[in-house]
Short mmCIF file of C-alpha atoms and ligand atoms in Angstrom, two decimals:
data_model
loop_
_atom_site.label_atom_id
_atom_site.label_comp_id
_atom_site.label_asym_id
_atom_site.label_seq_id
_atom_site.Cartn_x
_atom_site.Cartn_y
_atom_site.Cartn_z
CA MET P 606 -90.44 -27.79 292.65
CA SER P 607 -92.45 -27.01 295.61
CA VAL P 608 -90.80 -26.05 299.39
CA HIS P 609 -91.87 -28.33 301.65
CA LYS P 610 -92.06 -27.03 305.46
CA GLN P 611 -91.76 -29.38 308.33
CA PRO P 612 -93.10 -31.62 309.69
CA VAL P 613 -92.74 -34.61 307.21
CA ARG P 614 -96.26 -35.81 306.49
CA THR P 615 -96.79 -39.46 304.89
CA ARG P 616 -99.46 -41.89 304.47
CA PHE P 617 -99.93 -45.52 303.85
CA ALA P 618 -103.49 -45.78 301.66
CA PRO P 619 -104.21 -49.53 300.98
CA SER P 620 -107.56 -50.39 299.14
CA PRO P 621 -109.05 -53.27 301.53
CA THR P 622 -109.90 -55.56 298.50
CA GLY P 623 -107.87 -58.47 299.71
CA PHE P 624 -105.59 -59.60 301.93
CA ILE P 625 -102.76 -57.59 302.34
CA HIS P 626 -99.32 -59.55 301.57
CA LEU P 627 -95.74 -58.53 302.01
CA GLY P 628 -95.36 -56.83 299.02
CA ASN P 629 -98.10 -54.56 300.00
CA ILE P 630 -97.23 -54.05 303.50
CA ARG P 631 -93.51 -52.73 302.41
CA SER P 632 -95.55 -49.89 300.90
CA ALA P 633 -96.45 -49.12 304.78
CA LEU P 634 -92.99 -49.51 305.77
CA TYR P 635 -90.95 -46.97 303.93
CA PRO P 636 -93.66 -43.96 304.75
CA TRP P 637 -93.68 -45.10 308.25
CA ALA P 638 -90.02 -45.08 308.66
CA PHE P 639 -89.30 -41.97 306.67
CA ALA P 640 -91.99 -40.35 308.92
CA LYS P 641 -90.31 -41.49 311.87
CA ALA P 642 -86.84 -40.74 310.77
CA GLN P 643 -88.11 -37.30 309.97
CA GLY P 644 -89.72 -36.60 313.20
CA GLY P 645 -92.94 -36.47 311.24
CA ILE P 646 -96.47 -37.88 311.10
CA PHE P 647 -97.71 -40.94 309.30
CA ILE P 648 -100.93 -41.57 308.60
CA LEU P 649 -103.09 -44.25 307.51
CA ARG P 650 -105.76 -43.77 305.01
CA ILE P 651 -108.17 -46.84 304.04
CA GLU P 652 -109.34 -46.51 300.44
CA ASP P 653 -112.67 -48.35 300.56
CA THR P 654 -114.41 -46.54 297.48
CA ASP P 655 -114.79 -49.96 295.84
CA LEU P 656 -117.97 -51.38 297.53
CA GLU P 657 -117.86 -54.18 295.49
CA ARG P 658 -114.39 -55.37 296.33
CA SER P 659 -113.65 -53.90 299.65
CA ASN P 660 -114.46 -55.61 302.78
CA GLN P 661 -113.91 -55.54 306.50
CA ALA P 662 -111.58 -58.74 306.82
CA SER P 663 -109.25 -57.07 304.51
CA VAL P 664 -109.29 -53.89 306.62
CA ASP P 665 -108.73 -55.97 309.66
CA VAL P 666 -105.65 -57.44 308.35
CA ILE P 667 -104.08 -54.41 307.47
CA LEU P 668 -104.78 -53.23 310.85
CA GLU P 669 -103.48 -56.57 312.80
CA GLY P 670 -100.65 -56.68 310.70
CA MET P 671 -99.63 -53.14 311.08
CA ALA P 672 -99.67 -53.40 314.68
CA TRP P 673 -97.79 -56.54 314.93
CA LEU P 674 -95.13 -54.80 313.14
CA GLY P 675 -95.26 -51.74 315.39
CA MET P 676 -95.91 -49.86 312.48
CA HIS P 677 -98.84 -47.20 314.37
CA PRO P 678 -100.34 -44.56 312.33
CA ASP P 679 -99.78 -41.26 314.21
CA GLU P 680 -103.53 -40.24 312.47
CA GLY P 681 -106.17 -42.47 311.14
CA PRO P 682 -107.05 -44.85 310.20
CA PHE P 683 -109.33 -42.31 307.67
CA TYR P 684 -111.82 -44.20 305.62
CA GLN P 685 -112.51 -42.44 302.09
CA MET P 686 -116.16 -43.58 302.42
CA GLN P 687 -116.59 -41.30 305.24
CA ARG P 688 -115.20 -38.34 303.46
CA MET P 689 -117.68 -38.38 300.41
CA ASP P 690 -119.17 -35.08 301.17
CA ARG P 691 -116.02 -33.55 301.70
CA TYR P 692 -115.11 -34.79 298.23
CA LYS P 693 -118.10 -33.25 296.84
CA HIS P 694 -117.61 -30.02 298.58
CA VAL P 695 -114.14 -29.68 296.72
CA LEU P 696 -115.81 -30.83 293.57
CA ALA P 697 -118.14 -28.18 293.36
CA GLU P 698 -115.25 -25.83 294.20
CA LEU P 699 -113.49 -26.84 290.99
CA GLN P 700 -117.14 -26.72 289.32
CA ALA P 701 -117.46 -22.99 290.32
CA THR P 702 -114.02 -22.00 288.95
CA GLY P 703 -115.25 -23.82 285.79
CA GLN P 704 -112.20 -26.59 285.87
CA VAL P 705 -114.49 -29.22 285.30
CA TYR P 706 -117.40 -29.83 282.98
CA PRO P 707 -120.25 -31.94 282.26
CA CYS P 708 -119.85 -34.58 279.83
CA TYR P 709 -122.68 -36.45 278.20
CA MET P 710 -120.81 -38.70 275.94
CA SER P 711 -122.65 -42.35 276.32
CA ILE P 712 -120.42 -45.77 276.63
CA GLU P 713 -121.51 -46.14 273.01
CA GLU P 714 -120.25 -43.22 271.67
CA LEU P 715 -116.84 -43.51 273.68
CA ASP P 716 -116.64 -46.94 272.27
CA VAL P 717 -116.95 -45.82 268.74
CA LEU P 718 -114.37 -43.25 269.58
CA ARG P 719 -111.71 -45.62 271.08
CA GLU P 720 -112.15 -48.33 267.93
CA LYS P 721 -111.76 -45.18 265.51
CA GLN P 722 -108.80 -43.82 267.69
CA MET P 723 -107.34 -47.75 267.67
CA ALA P 724 -107.86 -48.31 263.98
CA ALA P 725 -105.81 -45.22 262.98
CA LYS P 726 -103.29 -46.59 265.46
CA GLU P 727 -103.55 -43.75 268.06
CA LYS P 728 -103.81 -43.71 271.78
CA PRO P 729 -107.61 -44.31 272.79
CA ARG P 730 -108.24 -40.92 274.60
CA TYR P 731 -111.58 -38.93 275.26
CA ASP P 732 -111.67 -36.29 272.51
CA GLY P 733 -112.98 -33.28 274.33
CA THR P 734 -116.38 -33.46 272.49
CA TRP P 735 -118.23 -31.78 275.55
CA ARG P 736 -115.03 -29.47 276.85
CA PRO P 737 -116.10 -25.90 276.88
CA GLU P 738 -114.04 -23.48 275.03
CA PRO P 739 -114.22 -19.81 274.23
CA GLY P 740 -116.33 -19.64 270.81
CA LYS P 741 -117.03 -23.18 270.69
CA ALA P 742 -120.18 -24.65 270.01
CA LEU P 743 -121.59 -27.65 271.97
CA PRO P 744 -123.63 -30.53 271.27
CA SER P 745 -126.82 -30.12 272.45
CA ILE P 746 -127.56 -31.85 275.54
CA PRO P 747 -129.21 -35.15 275.40
CA VAL P 748 -132.48 -35.36 277.33
CA GLY P 749 -132.69 -37.81 280.23
CA VAL P 750 -128.65 -38.37 280.39
CA LYS P 751 -126.76 -37.56 283.59
CA PRO P 752 -123.50 -36.29 282.85
CA VAL P 753 -120.13 -37.16 284.60
CA LEU P 754 -117.85 -34.44 285.25
CA ARG P 755 -114.67 -34.21 283.19
CA PHE P 756 -111.41 -32.42 284.52
CA LYS P 757 -110.16 -29.58 282.54
CA ASN P 758 -106.53 -30.81 281.75
CA PRO P 759 -104.37 -28.29 280.36
CA LEU P 760 -103.98 -28.62 276.87
CA GLU P 761 -100.20 -27.69 276.46
CA GLY P 762 -97.32 -27.85 278.43
CA VAL P 763 -95.43 -30.87 280.59
CA VAL P 764 -95.93 -32.11 283.95
CA VAL P 765 -92.61 -32.74 285.33
CA TRP P 766 -91.75 -34.18 288.96
CA GLU P 767 -88.53 -35.39 290.43
CA ASP P 768 -89.27 -38.87 291.55
CA LYS P 769 -87.06 -39.89 294.54
CA VAL P 770 -87.20 -43.39 293.29
CA LYS P 771 -87.17 -43.14 289.23
CA GLY P 772 -85.49 -39.80 288.83
CA ARG P 773 -87.21 -36.78 286.66
CA ILE P 774 -90.19 -37.91 284.82
CA GLU P 775 -91.84 -35.48 282.39
CA ILE P 776 -95.19 -36.21 280.82
CA SER P 777 -96.98 -33.92 277.88
CA ASN P 778 -100.42 -32.57 278.81
CA GLN P 779 -101.13 -33.62 275.05
CA GLU P 780 -100.76 -37.14 276.35
CA LEU P 781 -103.55 -36.84 279.04
CA ASP P 782 -107.26 -36.73 278.20
CA ASP P 783 -109.98 -34.80 280.55
CA LEU P 784 -110.35 -37.25 283.26
CA VAL P 785 -113.88 -38.34 284.79
CA ILE P 786 -113.79 -37.06 288.27
CA ALA P 787 -117.18 -37.65 289.04
CA ARG P 788 -119.73 -40.27 288.11
CA PRO P 789 -122.92 -39.37 286.92
CA ASP P 790 -124.52 -40.09 290.33
CA GLY P 791 -122.04 -37.40 291.42
CA THR P 792 -119.85 -39.62 293.49
CA PRO P 793 -116.03 -38.44 292.83
CA THR P 794 -113.80 -41.01 291.18
CA TYR P 795 -110.47 -42.27 292.88
CA ASN P 796 -107.77 -40.19 291.51
CA PHE P 797 -109.90 -37.00 292.78
CA CYS P 798 -110.25 -38.42 296.15
CA VAL P 799 -106.72 -39.57 296.41
CA VAL P 800 -105.87 -35.56 295.91
CA VAL P 801 -108.25 -34.26 297.95
CA ASP P 802 -107.08 -36.25 300.74
CA ASP P 803 -103.33 -35.88 300.12
CA ILE P 804 -104.25 -32.13 300.15
CA ASP P 805 -106.33 -32.24 303.44
CA MET P 806 -104.22 -34.41 305.38
CA ALA P 807 -101.06 -32.13 304.01
CA ILE P 808 -98.99 -35.07 303.11
CA THR P 809 -95.52 -33.73 301.81
CA HIS P 810 -94.35 -37.20 300.69
CA VAL P 811 -96.42 -39.74 298.57
CA ILE P 812 -94.37 -43.00 298.91
CA ARG P 813 -96.33 -45.70 296.84
CA GLY P 814 -95.73 -48.72 294.53
CA ASP P 815 -95.01 -47.83 291.13
CA ASP P 816 -98.57 -49.24 289.46
CA HIS P 817 -99.42 -45.77 290.05
CA VAL P 818 -96.80 -43.60 288.02
CA ASN P 819 -99.70 -43.45 285.45
CA ASN P 820 -101.82 -41.73 287.99
CA THR P 821 -99.21 -39.15 289.09
CA PRO P 822 -99.38 -36.75 286.30
CA ARG P 823 -103.28 -36.58 286.27
CA GLN P 824 -102.97 -35.93 289.92
CA ILE P 825 -100.70 -33.42 290.11
CA ASN P 826 -102.62 -31.14 287.26
CA ILE P 827 -105.51 -31.53 289.97
CA PHE P 828 -103.33 -30.19 292.74
CA LYS P 829 -102.39 -27.50 290.50
CA ALA P 830 -105.82 -26.66 289.73
CA LEU P 831 -106.83 -26.54 293.16
CA GLY P 832 -103.93 -24.13 294.08
CA LYS P 833 -102.11 -26.69 296.30
CA ASP P 834 -98.45 -27.24 296.64
CA VAL P 835 -97.69 -30.65 295.01
CA PRO P 836 -96.26 -33.40 297.37
CA VAL P 837 -92.81 -34.69 296.65
CA TYR P 838 -93.11 -38.35 294.92
CA ALA P 839 -91.30 -41.78 295.38
CA HIS P 840 -92.79 -44.94 293.33
CA LEU P 841 -91.34 -48.08 294.29
CA PRO P 842 -90.87 -50.89 292.34
CA THR P 843 -92.54 -54.03 292.51
CA VAL P 844 -92.09 -56.85 294.66
CA LEU P 845 -91.82 -60.17 292.86
CA ASN P 846 -92.52 -63.67 294.11
CA GLU P 847 -89.76 -66.36 294.19
CA GLN P 848 -91.25 -67.47 290.77
CA GLY P 849 -90.28 -63.68 289.39
CA GLU P 850 -93.73 -62.99 289.00
CA LYS P 851 -95.58 -59.86 290.50
CA MET P 852 -96.73 -61.05 294.21
CA SER P 853 -100.05 -61.12 294.48
CA LYS P 854 -102.49 -62.92 296.45
CA ARG P 855 -103.69 -64.57 293.20
CA ASN P 856 -100.25 -66.49 292.99
CA GLY P 857 -99.73 -67.56 296.45
CA ALA P 858 -98.93 -64.81 298.40
CA LYS P 859 -99.92 -64.99 302.02
CA PRO P 860 -101.32 -62.38 304.08
CA VAL P 861 -98.95 -60.51 306.14
CA THR P 862 -100.55 -61.68 309.62
CA GLN P 863 -99.73 -65.50 308.52
CA TYR P 864 -96.06 -64.81 309.29
CA ARG P 865 -97.05 -63.61 312.71
CA ASP P 866 -98.71 -67.16 313.23
CA GLU P 867 -96.03 -68.97 311.45
CA GLY P 868 -93.74 -67.36 314.35
CA TYR P 869 -91.61 -64.72 312.91
CA LEU P 870 -90.70 -61.82 315.17
CA PRO P 871 -92.06 -58.33 314.02
CA ASP P 872 -88.45 -56.75 314.12
CA ALA P 873 -86.99 -59.36 311.93
CA MET P 874 -89.71 -58.85 309.33
CA VAL P 875 -89.09 -55.15 309.35
CA ASN P 876 -85.38 -55.64 308.72
CA TYR P 877 -86.44 -58.28 305.70
CA LEU P 878 -89.01 -55.94 304.36
CA ALA P 879 -86.60 -53.00 304.58
CA ARG P 880 -84.03 -54.94 302.51
CA LEU P 881 -86.53 -55.52 299.91
CA GLY P 882 -86.06 -52.46 298.40
CA TRP P 883 -83.86 -50.25 300.14
CA SER P 884 -79.96 -50.65 301.70
CA HIS P 885 -77.77 -49.45 304.07
CA GLY P 886 -74.21 -50.44 302.72
CA ASP P 887 -73.62 -54.10 303.05
CA ASP P 888 -76.02 -54.18 306.40
CA GLU P 889 -77.91 -57.03 306.15
CA ILE P 890 -78.96 -57.56 310.10
CA PHE P 891 -80.15 -54.42 311.78
CA SER P 892 -82.57 -53.56 314.60
CA ARG P 893 -85.45 -51.48 314.14
CA GLN P 894 -83.99 -48.44 315.58
CA GLN P 895 -81.12 -48.72 313.36
CA PHE P 896 -83.39 -48.70 310.60
CA LEU P 897 -85.04 -45.84 311.73
CA ASP P 898 -82.02 -43.99 312.24
CA TRP P 899 -80.59 -44.83 308.68
CA PHE P 900 -83.57 -44.68 306.62
CA ASP P 901 -84.09 -41.95 303.91
CA LEU P 902 -85.43 -41.70 300.61
CA ASP P 903 -82.04 -41.50 298.81
CA HIS P 904 -81.12 -45.29 299.00
CA LEU P 905 -84.27 -46.82 297.65
CA GLY P 906 -83.55 -49.48 294.87
CA ARG P 907 -84.69 -48.53 291.35
CA SER P 908 -85.30 -52.43 290.16
CA ALA P 909 -88.19 -54.91 291.12
CA ALA P 910 -86.88 -57.01 294.52
CA GLN P 911 -87.65 -60.64 294.83
CA PHE P 912 -88.93 -62.23 297.64
CA ASP P 913 -86.76 -65.29 299.28
CA ASP P 914 -88.43 -67.32 301.85
CA ALA P 915 -84.99 -68.78 302.77
CA LYS P 916 -83.60 -65.47 303.28
CA LEU P 917 -86.73 -64.23 305.39
CA ARG P 918 -86.06 -67.41 307.52
CA TRP P 919 -82.38 -66.40 308.33
CA VAL P 920 -83.11 -63.03 309.02
CA ASN P 921 -85.93 -64.32 311.67
CA ALA P 922 -82.91 -66.59 312.89
CA GLN P 923 -80.53 -63.82 313.42
CA HIS P 924 -83.05 -61.80 315.30
CA LEU P 925 -84.26 -64.64 317.21
CA LYS P 926 -80.61 -65.39 318.22
CA ALA P 927 -80.20 -62.00 319.32
CA SER P 928 -83.57 -61.49 321.41
CA ASN P 929 -83.47 -61.41 325.22
CA ASP P 930 -84.78 -64.74 326.88
CA GLU P 931 -87.62 -62.91 328.59
CA SER P 932 -89.27 -61.44 325.16
CA LEU P 933 -88.65 -64.90 323.64
CA ALA P 934 -90.51 -66.48 326.40
CA SER P 935 -93.38 -64.19 326.30
CA TRP P 936 -94.04 -65.02 322.37
CA VAL P 937 -93.40 -68.80 323.01
CA LYS P 938 -95.68 -68.88 326.08
CA ASP P 939 -98.79 -67.37 323.75
CA ILE P 940 -98.02 -70.25 321.33
CA LEU P 941 -97.76 -72.82 323.94
CA LYS P 942 -101.39 -71.42 325.28
CA GLN P 943 -102.82 -72.26 321.91
CA ARG P 944 -101.28 -75.53 322.09
CA GLY P 945 -103.18 -76.29 325.43
CA ILE P 946 -99.51 -76.55 327.44
CA ALA P 947 -98.87 -74.31 330.64
CA SER P 948 -95.74 -73.30 331.13
CA ASP P 949 -93.57 -72.23 334.46
CA GLU P 950 -90.47 -69.92 335.63
CA ARG P 951 -88.13 -72.35 333.26
CA LEU P 952 -89.38 -70.68 330.20
CA PRO P 953 -86.70 -67.93 329.52
CA ALA P 954 -83.78 -70.32 330.34
CA ILE P 955 -85.27 -73.06 328.04
CA CYS P 956 -85.85 -70.36 325.33
CA GLY P 957 -81.95 -69.38 325.87
CA LEU P 958 -80.63 -72.75 325.47
CA PHE P 959 -82.63 -73.34 322.15
CA LYS P 960 -82.67 -69.99 320.37
CA ASP P 961 -79.61 -70.27 318.38
CA ARG P 962 -80.91 -73.71 316.59
CA CYS P 963 -84.46 -72.12 315.79
CA ASP P 964 -85.53 -69.89 312.69
CA THR P 965 -88.72 -69.52 314.02
CA LEU P 966 -90.66 -69.30 317.36
CA CYS P 967 -93.04 -72.04 316.34
CA VAL P 968 -89.86 -74.17 315.99
CA LEU P 969 -88.58 -72.94 319.55
CA ALA P 970 -91.82 -73.78 320.71
CA ASP P 971 -91.62 -77.26 319.39
CA TRP P 972 -88.48 -77.74 321.51
CA VAL P 973 -89.85 -76.15 324.41
CA SER P 974 -92.99 -78.45 324.29
CA VAL P 975 -90.58 -81.39 325.21
CA PHE P 976 -89.97 -79.94 328.26
CA TYR P 977 -93.96 -79.59 329.29
CA GLY P 978 -95.71 -82.33 327.20
CA ASP P 979 -94.92 -85.86 326.29
CA VAL P 980 -92.13 -87.00 324.09
CA THR P 981 -92.17 -89.93 321.37
CA PRO P 982 -88.77 -90.59 320.65
CA LYS P 983 -87.96 -90.72 316.83
CA ALA P 984 -87.91 -94.52 315.93
CA ASP P 985 -84.74 -94.66 313.78
CA GLU P 986 -82.74 -92.65 316.49
CA LYS P 987 -83.80 -95.01 318.99
CA ALA P 988 -83.15 -98.06 316.95
CA LEU P 989 -79.60 -96.14 316.37
CA HIS P 990 -78.58 -94.98 320.07
CA VAL P 991 -80.81 -97.16 322.51
CA THR P 992 -78.84 -100.12 321.94
CA GLU P 993 -78.88 -103.30 324.48
CA ALA P 994 -75.29 -102.64 325.09
CA ILE P 995 -76.12 -99.20 326.66
CA ARG P 996 -78.88 -100.53 328.68
CA PRO P 997 -76.60 -100.92 332.25
CA ALA P 998 -75.33 -97.36 331.56
CA LEU P 999 -78.84 -96.23 331.32
CA ALA P 1000 -79.96 -98.31 334.33
CA LEU P 1001 -76.83 -96.87 336.12
CA LEU P 1002 -77.39 -93.23 335.13
CA VAL P 1003 -81.11 -93.51 336.56
CA GLU P 1004 -79.65 -94.68 339.95
CA LYS P 1005 -77.17 -91.90 340.15
CA LEU P 1006 -79.67 -89.03 339.11
CA THR P 1007 -81.96 -90.25 341.54
CA ALA P 1008 -79.84 -89.37 344.06
CA CYS P 1009 -78.54 -86.26 342.69
CA ALA P 1010 -79.14 -82.54 343.32
CA TRP P 1011 -81.14 -80.81 340.32
CA ASP P 1012 -78.84 -78.64 338.96
CA LYS P 1013 -76.28 -78.66 336.16
CA VAL P 1014 -72.99 -79.17 338.09
CA SER P 1015 -74.22 -82.02 340.11
CA ILE P 1016 -75.94 -83.73 336.54
CA ALA P 1017 -72.66 -83.09 334.82
CA SER P 1018 -70.60 -84.99 337.51
CA ALA P 1019 -73.30 -88.03 337.46
CA ILE P 1020 -72.96 -88.56 334.03
CA LYS P 1021 -69.12 -88.44 334.43
CA GLU P 1022 -69.45 -90.85 337.10
CA VAL P 1023 -71.19 -93.42 334.79
CA LEU P 1024 -68.94 -92.58 331.98
CA THR P 1025 -65.79 -93.74 334.47
CA ILE P 1026 -67.54 -96.97 335.73
CA GLN P 1027 -69.10 -97.88 332.22
CA THR P 1028 -65.35 -96.73 330.50
CA LEU P 1029 -67.75 -94.97 328.06
CA LYS P 1030 -67.08 -92.05 325.97
CA MET P 1031 -69.42 -89.06 326.17
CA PRO P 1032 -71.54 -89.53 323.24
CA GLN P 1033 -71.92 -93.14 323.94
CA LEU P 1034 -74.12 -92.29 326.71
CA ALA P 1035 -75.12 -88.53 325.68
CA MET P 1036 -76.53 -89.81 322.51
CA PRO P 1037 -79.23 -92.61 323.80
CA VAL P 1038 -80.08 -90.29 326.83
CA ARG P 1039 -81.12 -87.28 324.54
CA VAL P 1040 -83.14 -89.60 322.15
CA LEU P 1041 -85.29 -90.61 325.22
CA VAL P 1042 -84.99 -87.59 327.33
CA MET P 1043 -85.79 -85.44 324.20
CA GLY P 1044 -86.78 -87.48 321.23
CA THR P 1045 -83.79 -86.72 319.26
CA ALA P 1046 -80.14 -87.25 319.52
CA GLN P 1047 -79.44 -83.45 318.36
CA THR P 1048 -79.54 -81.05 321.58
CA PRO P 1049 -77.36 -78.62 323.13
CA SER P 1050 -75.36 -80.11 325.99
CA LEU P 1051 -76.93 -82.82 328.06
CA ASP P 1052 -76.40 -81.38 331.76
CA ALA P 1053 -77.77 -78.30 330.51
CA VAL P 1054 -80.82 -79.87 328.94
CA LEU P 1055 -81.54 -81.94 331.93
CA ALA P 1056 -81.30 -79.47 334.30
CA LEU P 1057 -83.94 -77.68 332.98
CA CYS P 1058 -86.13 -81.00 332.80
CA GLU P 1059 -87.99 -81.57 335.55
CA LYS P 1060 -86.52 -84.64 337.42
CA GLN P 1061 -89.24 -86.81 337.60
CA LYS P 1062 -89.66 -86.70 333.82
CA VAL P 1063 -86.04 -87.55 333.02
CA LEU P 1064 -86.17 -90.65 335.28
CA GLU P 1065 -89.43 -91.75 333.79
CA ARG P 1066 -88.03 -91.42 330.27
CA LEU P 1067 -84.95 -93.22 331.00
CA LYS P 1068 -86.83 -95.76 332.74
CA ASN P 1069 -88.78 -96.07 329.21
CA ALA P 1070 -85.38 -97.36 327.35
N1 LIG I 2306 -105.41 -47.30 297.39
C1 LIG I 2306 -104.13 -47.65 296.31
C2 LIG I 2306 -103.46 -49.08 296.32
O1 LIG I 2306 -103.79 -50.03 297.19
C3 LIG I 2306 -102.55 -46.68 296.84
C4 LIG I 2306 -103.08 -45.27 296.46
C5 LIG I 2306 -101.95 -44.24 296.94
O2 LIG I 2306 -101.19 -44.72 297.82
O3 LIG I 2306 -101.99 -43.40 296.16
O4 LIG I 2306 -102.98 -49.26 295.56
#
């Protein structure tokens, strides 16, 4: 195992071939957190060499999602398509040292080989026909065929690494064939670009999804052929959706930015994603800073984590409750703006009054909207609470409130006066007033709610009984 010098350098290397979802962005969270926790550097690298499937909209979701979650890269984004010359340069170096060779085997020949191997119940693999060896006669080069370049994988020995998640992994070189590392047009292939980037970017820890475990021994052999230190690997188990399938866009996963639009807090999302495959004792709710203080690679889970929407909402509710009123107000202000509603200086206090009954910012904005816009009392609640019998008390309350100074204490004593005069219990009056003023009977304490409402609006809504 190679010894790594500080600083820790990690990377997130998404392929922009579809909207990035929660399962993908978790592969950014851990390398980001590890770099931050170690005082290291976090790099963003966009692996956009699949020209047919890569698109700018997917890049945008990656960049916006990471910005929203506060996972700012210290270096990058680097785009692989802009590094082609560099890959070709390194390829030429490998060629010069005899570690790659041209292979002229056609697709048809490869198919025949594969079928023969399958029929013999062997693992399909390239058979080394064009691999030069001392004393070996190679077939004659076909005319007009451009070769691929293959990497001379070692024939003997094993590739071993201590995976931070999966433990020790050993793969015999006999199981690995000679990988194509450049296409006939000279463009380098995926595994080669990844290694060149990880070398050039001096990556010390590769933290990525375990769908790449099979690439790792091949990549390690390329590192060695280039005479470079091999990074530490941590392969994260997959994230399953609520149905227990691998999370993917095809089966309904949402782009990560949709959670922003649905009113999730970035710190809540970081908290939730962190727990989806990592633990710190029994801690479920923690701040961004606590997460960064605690994060290590030794407590990553070994089994697949399952997404749970109800839990995410619960985590969000806990963060919402713990947020200060001013920050909530600034988020809610933006949501209100999108709804065409202007707010004012009452906003932080309104957010403070309602924050512990909301699980998203959008739900909070719904409550807040009642203070700034119109209200339509829920019909069933109106029928239940705003009865004929209560109308005289409501009329008296309008009278008392009209003459009342507009603060919580004065409003409370006006309500109390009405209760005494009408010999009513608090809920008998409070419920209809809530329905008329707030649209529903389930609200925080009435005096607090009314004090944050405009006096004129309260009086109008009560008169509409
Ligand atoms: N581009 C690869 C992906 O999106 C990740 C490669 C890596 O992390 O090495 O799955």
